[in-house]
PDB file of C-alpha atoms in Angstrom:
ATOM      1  CA  MET A   1       0.121   0.086   0.308  1.00 61.00           C
ATOM      2  CA  ALA A   2       2.784   2.470   0.704  1.00 62.00           C
ATOM      3  CA  LYS A   3       4.340   1.878  -2.731  1.00 66.00           C
ATOM      4  CA  ARG A   4       0.977   2.959  -4.326  1.00 70.00           C
ATOM      5  CA  GLU A   5       0.712   6.093  -2.575  1.00 68.00           C
ATOM      6  CA  LEU A   6       1.361   8.847  -5.231  1.00 72.00           C
ATOM      7  CA  ILE A   7       1.990  11.646  -2.721  1.00 79.00           C
ATOM      8  CA  PRO A   8       5.623  11.589  -1.304  1.00 80.00           C
ATOM      9  CA  ALA A   9       4.584  12.874   2.148  1.00 81.00           C
ATOM     10  CA  LYS A  10       2.094  10.422   2.657  1.00 81.00           C
ATOM     11  CA  GLN A  11       4.030   7.616   1.227  1.00 82.00           C
ATOM     12  CA  GLU A  12       6.910   8.664   3.602  1.00 85.00           C
ATOM     13  CA  LYS A  13       4.201   8.527   6.373  1.00 87.00           C
ATOM     14  CA  ALA A  14       3.138   4.999   5.230  1.00 84.00           C
ATOM     15  CA  TYR A  15       6.567   3.876   5.324  1.00 87.00           C
ATOM     16  CA  GLU A  16       6.779   4.967   8.999  1.00 89.00           C
ATOM     17  CA  ARG A  17       3.721   3.291  10.058  1.00 89.00           C
ATOM     18  CA  VAL A  18       5.069  -0.028   8.217  1.00 89.00           C
ATOM     19  CA  LYS A  19       8.541   0.466  10.122  1.00 91.00           C
ATOM     20  CA  THR A  20       6.883   1.041  13.618  1.00 93.00           C
ATOM     21  CA  PHE A  21       4.373  -1.701  13.089  1.00 91.00           C
ATOM     22  CA  ARG A  22       7.121  -4.321  12.337  1.00 93.00           C
ATOM     23  CA  SER A  23       9.119  -2.810  15.556  1.00 93.00           C
ATOM     24  CA  GLU A  24       6.177  -3.265  17.546  1.00 93.00           C
ATOM     25  CA  LEU A  25       5.260  -6.627  16.254  1.00 93.00           C
ATOM     26  CA  LEU A  26       9.055  -7.770  16.890  1.00 94.00           C
ATOM     27  CA  ASP A  27       8.641  -6.517  20.668  1.00 94.00           C
ATOM     28  CA  TYR A  28       5.069  -8.505  20.910  1.00 94.00           C
ATOM     29  CA  ARG A  29       6.782 -11.523  19.593  1.00 94.00           C
ATOM     30  CA  GLN A  30       9.900 -11.250  21.972  1.00 95.00           C
ATOM     31  CA  HIS A  31       7.349 -10.747  24.472  1.00 94.00           C
ATOM     32  CA  LEU A  32       5.326 -13.443  23.963  1.00 94.00           C
ATOM     33  CA  ASP A  33       8.320 -15.513  23.928  1.00 95.00           C
ATOM     34  CA  ARG A  34       9.292 -14.456  27.071  1.00 95.00           C
ATOM     35  CA  LEU A  35       6.033 -15.214  28.605  1.00 95.00           C
ATOM     36  CA  LYS A  36       5.929 -18.636  26.844  1.00 94.00           C
ATOM     37  CA  LYS A  37       9.557 -19.418  28.430  1.00 95.00           C
ATOM     38  CA  GLU A  38       8.406 -18.231  32.153  1.00 95.00           C
ATOM     39  CA  ARG A  39       5.025 -19.987  31.671  1.00 94.00           C
ATOM     40  CA  GLU A  40       6.989 -23.255  30.746  1.00 94.00           C
ATOM     41  CA  GLU A  41       9.650 -22.823  33.546  1.00 94.00           C
ATOM     42  CA  SER A  42       6.483 -22.372  35.964  1.00 92.00           C
ATOM     43  CA  HIS A  43       4.823 -25.267  34.623  1.00 91.00           C
ATOM     44  CA  SER A  44       7.935 -27.437  34.901  1.00 91.00           C
ATOM     45  CA  SER A  45       8.689 -26.325  38.192  1.00 90.00           C
ATOM     46  CA  GLN A  46       5.193 -27.021  39.415  1.00 88.00           C
ATOM     47  CA  ASN A  47       5.325 -30.687  37.907  1.00 86.00           C
ATOM     48  CA  ARG A  48       8.500 -31.124  39.494  1.00 85.00           C
ATOM     49  CA  ASN A  49       7.425 -30.216  42.905  1.00 84.00           C
ATOM     50  CA  GLU A  50       4.404 -32.224  42.602  1.00 80.00           C
ATOM     51  CA  LEU A  51       6.272 -35.031  41.558  1.00 80.00           C
ATOM     52  CA  LEU A  52       8.746 -34.381  44.616  1.00 78.00           C
ATOM     53  CA  GLY A  53       5.991 -33.784  46.736  1.00 72.00           C
ATOM     54  CA  ARG A  54       4.254 -36.969  46.134  1.00 64.00           C
ATOM     55  CA  ARG A  55       7.191 -38.990  47.965  1.00 56.00           C
ATOM     56  CA  PRO A  56       5.905 -39.523  51.558  1.00 56.00           C
ATOM     57  CA  HIS A  57       8.861 -38.724  53.996  1.00 54.00           C
ATOM     58  CA  HIS A  58       7.173 -40.537  56.777  1.00 52.00           C
ATOM     59  CA  THR A  59       8.387 -43.957  55.196  1.00 54.00           C
ATOM     60  CA  SER A  60      11.750 -45.377  54.959  1.00 55.00           C
ATOM     61  CA  THR A  61      11.610 -45.804  51.024  1.00 55.00           C
ATOM     62  CA  PRO A  62      15.015 -45.790  49.155  1.00 55.00           C
ATOM     63  CA  GLU A  63      15.612 -43.616  46.306  1.00 59.00           C
ATOM     64  CA  ASN A  64      16.205 -46.728  44.440  1.00 61.00           C
ATOM     65  CA  PRO A  65      12.930 -49.015  44.716  1.00 55.00           C
ATOM     66  CA  TYR A  66      15.091 -52.056  43.602  1.00 57.00           C
ATOM     67  CA  ALA A  67      17.720 -51.253  46.253  1.00 54.00           C
ATOM     68  CA  GLN A  68      18.630 -53.728  48.888  1.00 54.00           C
ATOM     69  CA  SER A  69      16.485 -53.862  52.161  1.00 52.00           C
ATOM     70  CA  SER A  70      19.262 -53.494  54.180  1.00 50.00           C
ATOM     71  CA  LEU A  71      19.732 -49.869  53.269  1.00 46.00           C
ATOM     72  CA  SER A  72      16.171 -49.180  54.412  1.00 48.00           C
ATOM     73  CA  GLN A  73      17.158 -49.900  57.976  1.00 55.00           C
ATOM     74  CA  ASN A  74      19.451 -47.226  57.977  1.00 56.00           C
ATOM     75  CA  SER A  75      17.101 -44.470  56.551  1.00 53.00           C
ATOM     76  CA  PRO A  76      17.385 -41.242  58.280  1.00 53.00           C
ATOM     77  CA  PHE A  77      13.598 -41.213  58.471  1.00 53.00           C
ATOM     78  CA  LYS A  78      13.108 -44.394  60.815  1.00 55.00           C
ATOM     79  CA  PRO A  79      12.004 -43.738  64.285  1.00 52.00           C
ATOM     80  CA  LEU A  80      14.928 -44.493  66.595  1.00 54.00           C
ATOM     81  CA  ASN A  81      12.639 -45.982  69.170  1.00 53.00           C
ATOM     82  CA  PRO A  82       9.895 -48.368  67.642  1.00 50.00           C
ATOM     83  CA  SER A  83       8.002 -48.470  70.672  1.00 49.00           C
ATOM     84  CA  LEU A  84       7.496 -44.279  70.583  1.00 47.00           C
ATOM     85  CA  THR A  85       4.992 -44.466  67.580  1.00 49.00           C
ATOM     86  CA  PHE A  86       2.310 -42.769  69.584  1.00 52.00           C
ATOM     87  CA  GLY A  87      -0.087 -45.920  69.756  1.00 53.00           C
ATOM     88  CA  ALA A  88      -0.375 -46.055  65.965  1.00 54.00           C
ATOM     89  CA  SER A  89       1.038 -48.887  63.975  1.00 59.00           C
ATOM     90  CA  PRO A  90       1.928 -48.494  60.319  1.00 57.00           C
ATOM     91  CA  GLN A  91      -1.209 -50.417  59.144  1.00 63.00           C
ATOM     92  CA  ASP A  92      -3.299 -47.969  61.288  1.00 65.00           C
ATOM     93  CA  TYR A  93      -1.565 -45.116  59.594  1.00 70.00           C
ATOM     94  CA  THR A  94      -2.289 -46.637  56.024  1.00 82.00           C
ATOM     95  CA  ARG A  95      -5.978 -47.396  57.185  1.00 83.00           C
ATOM     96  CA  GLU A  96      -6.360 -43.865  58.107  1.00 85.00           C
ATOM     97  CA  THR A  97      -4.806 -42.569  55.110  1.00 86.00           C
ATOM     98  CA  HIS A  98      -7.153 -44.848  52.771  1.00 86.00           C
ATOM     99  CA  ALA A  99     -10.210 -43.866  54.941  1.00 86.00           C
ATOM    100  CA  LEU A 100      -9.255 -40.177  54.629  1.00 89.00           C
ATOM    101  CA  ARG A 101      -8.810 -40.522  50.905  1.00 89.00           C
ATOM    102  CA  GLU A 102     -12.006 -42.514  50.483  1.00 90.00           C
ATOM    103  CA  GLN A 103     -13.718 -39.867  52.342  1.00 91.00           C
ATOM    104  CA  SER A 104     -12.441 -37.200  50.182  1.00 90.00           C
ATOM    105  CA  PHE A 105     -13.139 -38.963  47.174  1.00 92.00           C
ATOM    106  CA  MET A 106     -16.804 -39.309  48.229  1.00 92.00           C
ATOM    107  CA  SER A 107     -17.147 -35.772  48.830  1.00 91.00           C
ATOM    108  CA  GLN A 108     -15.824 -34.828  45.656  1.00 92.00           C
ATOM    109  CA  THR A 109     -18.222 -37.323  44.011  1.00 92.00           C
ATOM    110  CA  ASN A 110     -21.049 -35.808  45.739  1.00 92.00           C
ATOM    111  CA  ALA A 111     -20.108 -32.335  44.765  1.00 92.00           C
ATOM    112  CA  GLN A 112     -19.739 -33.509  41.169  1.00 93.00           C
ATOM    113  CA  LEU A 113     -23.283 -35.188  41.294  1.00 91.00           C
ATOM    114  CA  ASP A 114     -24.894 -31.982  42.762  1.00 92.00           C
ATOM    115  CA  GLU A 115     -23.393 -29.950  40.013  1.00 92.00           C
ATOM    116  CA  PHE A 116     -24.450 -32.532  37.347  1.00 90.00           C
ATOM    117  CA  LEU A 117     -28.005 -32.275  39.148  1.00 90.00           C
ATOM    118  CA  ASP A 118     -27.828 -28.356  38.823  1.00 91.00           C
ATOM    119  CA  ARG A 119     -26.720 -28.437  35.193  1.00 91.00           C
ATOM    120  CA  GLY A 120     -29.406 -30.523  34.402  1.00 88.00           C
ATOM    121  CA  ARG A 121     -32.046 -28.580  36.238  1.00 90.00           C
ATOM    122  CA  ALA A 122     -30.675 -25.520  34.183  1.00 91.00           C
ATOM    123  CA  VAL A 123     -30.943 -27.211  30.913  1.00 90.00           C
ATOM    124  CA  LEU A 124     -34.560 -28.341  31.608  1.00 89.00           C
ATOM    125  CA  GLY A 125     -35.631 -24.795  32.753  1.00 90.00           C
ATOM    126  CA  ASP A 126     -33.846 -23.270  29.678  1.00 91.00           C
ATOM    127  CA  LEU A 127     -35.992 -26.053  27.411  1.00 90.00           C
ATOM    128  CA  GLY A 128     -39.204 -24.882  29.087  1.00 91.00           C
ATOM    129  CA  GLN A 129     -38.294 -21.266  28.474  1.00 93.00           C
ATOM    130  CA  GLN A 130     -37.571 -22.255  24.761  1.00 93.00           C
ATOM    131  CA  ARG A 131     -41.050 -24.030  24.298  1.00 91.00           C
ATOM    132  CA  GLU A 132     -42.876 -21.077  25.803  1.00 93.00           C
ATOM    133  CA  MET A 133     -41.046 -18.670  23.538  1.00 93.00           C
ATOM    134  CA  LEU A 134     -41.904 -21.134  20.650  1.00 91.00           C
ATOM    135  CA  LYS A 135     -45.266 -21.261  21.467  1.00 91.00           C
ATOM    136  CA  GLY A 136     -45.478 -17.573  21.864  1.00 92.00           C
ATOM    137  CA  THR A 137     -43.954 -17.110  18.471  1.00 92.00           C
ATOM    138  CA  GLN A 138     -46.285 -19.543  16.976  1.00 88.00           C
ATOM    139  CA  ARG A 139     -49.220 -17.799  18.609  1.00 89.00           C
ATOM    140  CA  ARG A 140     -48.276 -14.429  17.157  1.00 90.00           C
ATOM    141  CA  LEU A 141     -47.699 -15.982  13.603  1.00 85.00           C
ATOM    142  CA  TYR A 142     -51.064 -16.919  13.925  1.00 81.00           C
ATOM    143  CA  SER A 143     -52.481 -13.469  14.821  1.00 83.00           C
ATOM    144  CA  VAL A 144     -50.171 -12.046  12.175  1.00 82.00           C
ATOM    145  CA  ALA A 145     -52.149 -14.459   9.556  1.00 75.00           C
ATOM    146  CA  ASN A 146     -55.274 -13.565  11.149  1.00 75.00           C
ATOM    147  CA  THR A 147     -54.650  -9.825  10.546  1.00 77.00           C
ATOM    148  CA  LEU A 148     -53.584 -10.281   7.174  1.00 75.00           C
ATOM    149  CA  GLY A 149     -57.071 -11.734   6.259  1.00 71.00           C
ATOM    150  CA  VAL A 150     -56.117 -15.379   6.332  1.00 66.00           C
ATOM    151  CA  SER A 151     -58.705 -17.053   8.517  1.00 71.00           C
ATOM    152  CA  GLY A 152     -57.786 -19.790  11.051  1.00 70.00           C
ATOM    153  CA  ASP A 153     -59.636 -22.403   8.959  1.00 77.00           C
ATOM    154  CA  THR A 154     -57.610 -21.613   5.976  1.00 79.00           C
ATOM    155  CA  ILE A 155     -54.340 -21.921   7.920  1.00 78.00           C
ATOM    156  CA  ARG A 156     -55.396 -25.325   9.210  1.00 82.00           C
ATOM    157  CA  MET A 157     -56.538 -26.505   5.765  1.00 87.00           C
ATOM    158  CA  VAL A 158     -52.963 -25.524   4.605  1.00 87.00           C
ATOM    159  CA  GLU A 159     -51.335 -27.591   7.578  1.00 88.00           C
ATOM    160  CA  ARG A 160     -53.686 -30.600   6.496  1.00 92.00           C
ATOM    161  CA  ARG A 161     -52.680 -30.167   3.053  1.00 93.00           C
ATOM    162  CA  ALA A 162     -48.893 -30.305   4.129  1.00 91.00           C
ATOM    163  CA  ARG A 163     -49.498 -33.251   6.056  1.00 93.00           C
ATOM    164  CA  GLN A 164     -51.035 -35.097   3.185  1.00 95.00           C
ATOM    165  CA  ASP A 165     -48.464 -33.809   0.649  1.00 94.00           C
ATOM    166  CA  LYS A 166     -46.104 -35.628   3.185  1.00 94.00           C
ATOM    167  CA  TRP A 167     -47.964 -38.866   2.747  1.00 95.00           C
ATOM    168  CA  VAL A 168     -47.895 -38.590  -0.933  1.00 95.00           C
ATOM    169  CA  PHE A 169     -44.403 -37.798  -0.984  1.00 94.00           C
ATOM    170  CA  TRP A 170     -43.602 -40.934   1.007  1.00 95.00           C
ATOM    171  CA  GLY A 171     -45.972 -43.297  -0.727  1.00 96.00           C
ATOM    172  CA  GLY A 172     -44.354 -42.372  -4.102  1.00 95.00           C
ATOM    173  CA  VAL A 173     -40.845 -43.036  -2.625  1.00 95.00           C
ATOM    174  CA  ILE A 174     -42.139 -46.596  -1.451  1.00 96.00           C
ATOM    175  CA  VAL A 175     -43.592 -47.130  -4.665  1.00 96.00           C
ATOM    176  CA  PHE A 176     -40.445 -45.757  -6.897  1.00 94.00           C
ATOM    177  CA  LEU A 177     -38.066 -48.048  -4.883  1.00 94.00           C
ATOM    178  CA  GLY A 178     -40.470 -50.963  -5.460  1.00 95.00           C
ATOM    179  CA  PHE A 179     -40.493 -50.369  -9.015  1.00 93.00           C
ATOM    180  CA  CYS A 180     -36.969 -50.030  -8.830  1.00 92.00           C
ATOM    181  CA  TRP A 181     -36.705 -53.454  -7.362  1.00 92.00           C
ATOM    182  CA  LEU A 182     -38.838 -55.095  -9.681  1.00 92.00           C
ATOM    183  CA  VAL A 183     -36.838 -53.807 -12.634  1.00 91.00           C
ATOM    184  CA  ILE A 184     -33.650 -54.812 -11.325  1.00 91.00           C
ATOM    185  CA  HIS A 185     -35.005 -58.252 -10.539  1.00 89.00           C
ATOM    186  CA  TYR A 186     -36.621 -58.976 -13.737  1.00 89.00           C
ATOM    187  CA  LEU A 187     -33.699 -57.681 -15.786  1.00 86.00           C
ATOM    188  CA  ARG A 188     -31.204 -60.078 -14.316  1.00 77.00           C
TER     189      ARG A 188
END
């Protein structure tokens, strides 16, 4: 566009606009790349923290799961005095953890079911409103037709004729398919 400009001042102005546009575009692309890099770093650090955070520190799991069990006896997380477990054995801890997970799963499931039911109610209400709107539109169309001089009997006659035409059409389709079958059957 700038090359087509006949007036030199406007052409120069157009070239300046193109130049500023390209520099802004370059700045925006650099900013976008910087934001993408920050997001990627944030995402990777979040994933790393999540993965490292999953590892329970209360158990004496070695870094290598295939390591010998003698290393687990020398774990720094192992209690010094096994009798000081505050009345809970490791089996009780896993039972409590399982019960807590089960309870949280049930509460999440209950919340999701409530959300689904609310969505269903909202959809059903919207469908009811749409039905009422369509009925109102149909009534208005009938009243407009009546004001244009078309009687209710004429409208019903047109609707009946449309139904009859539909039956005639489908009957014709069946007769045509039967005829095609007969022609193919006897010409073979």
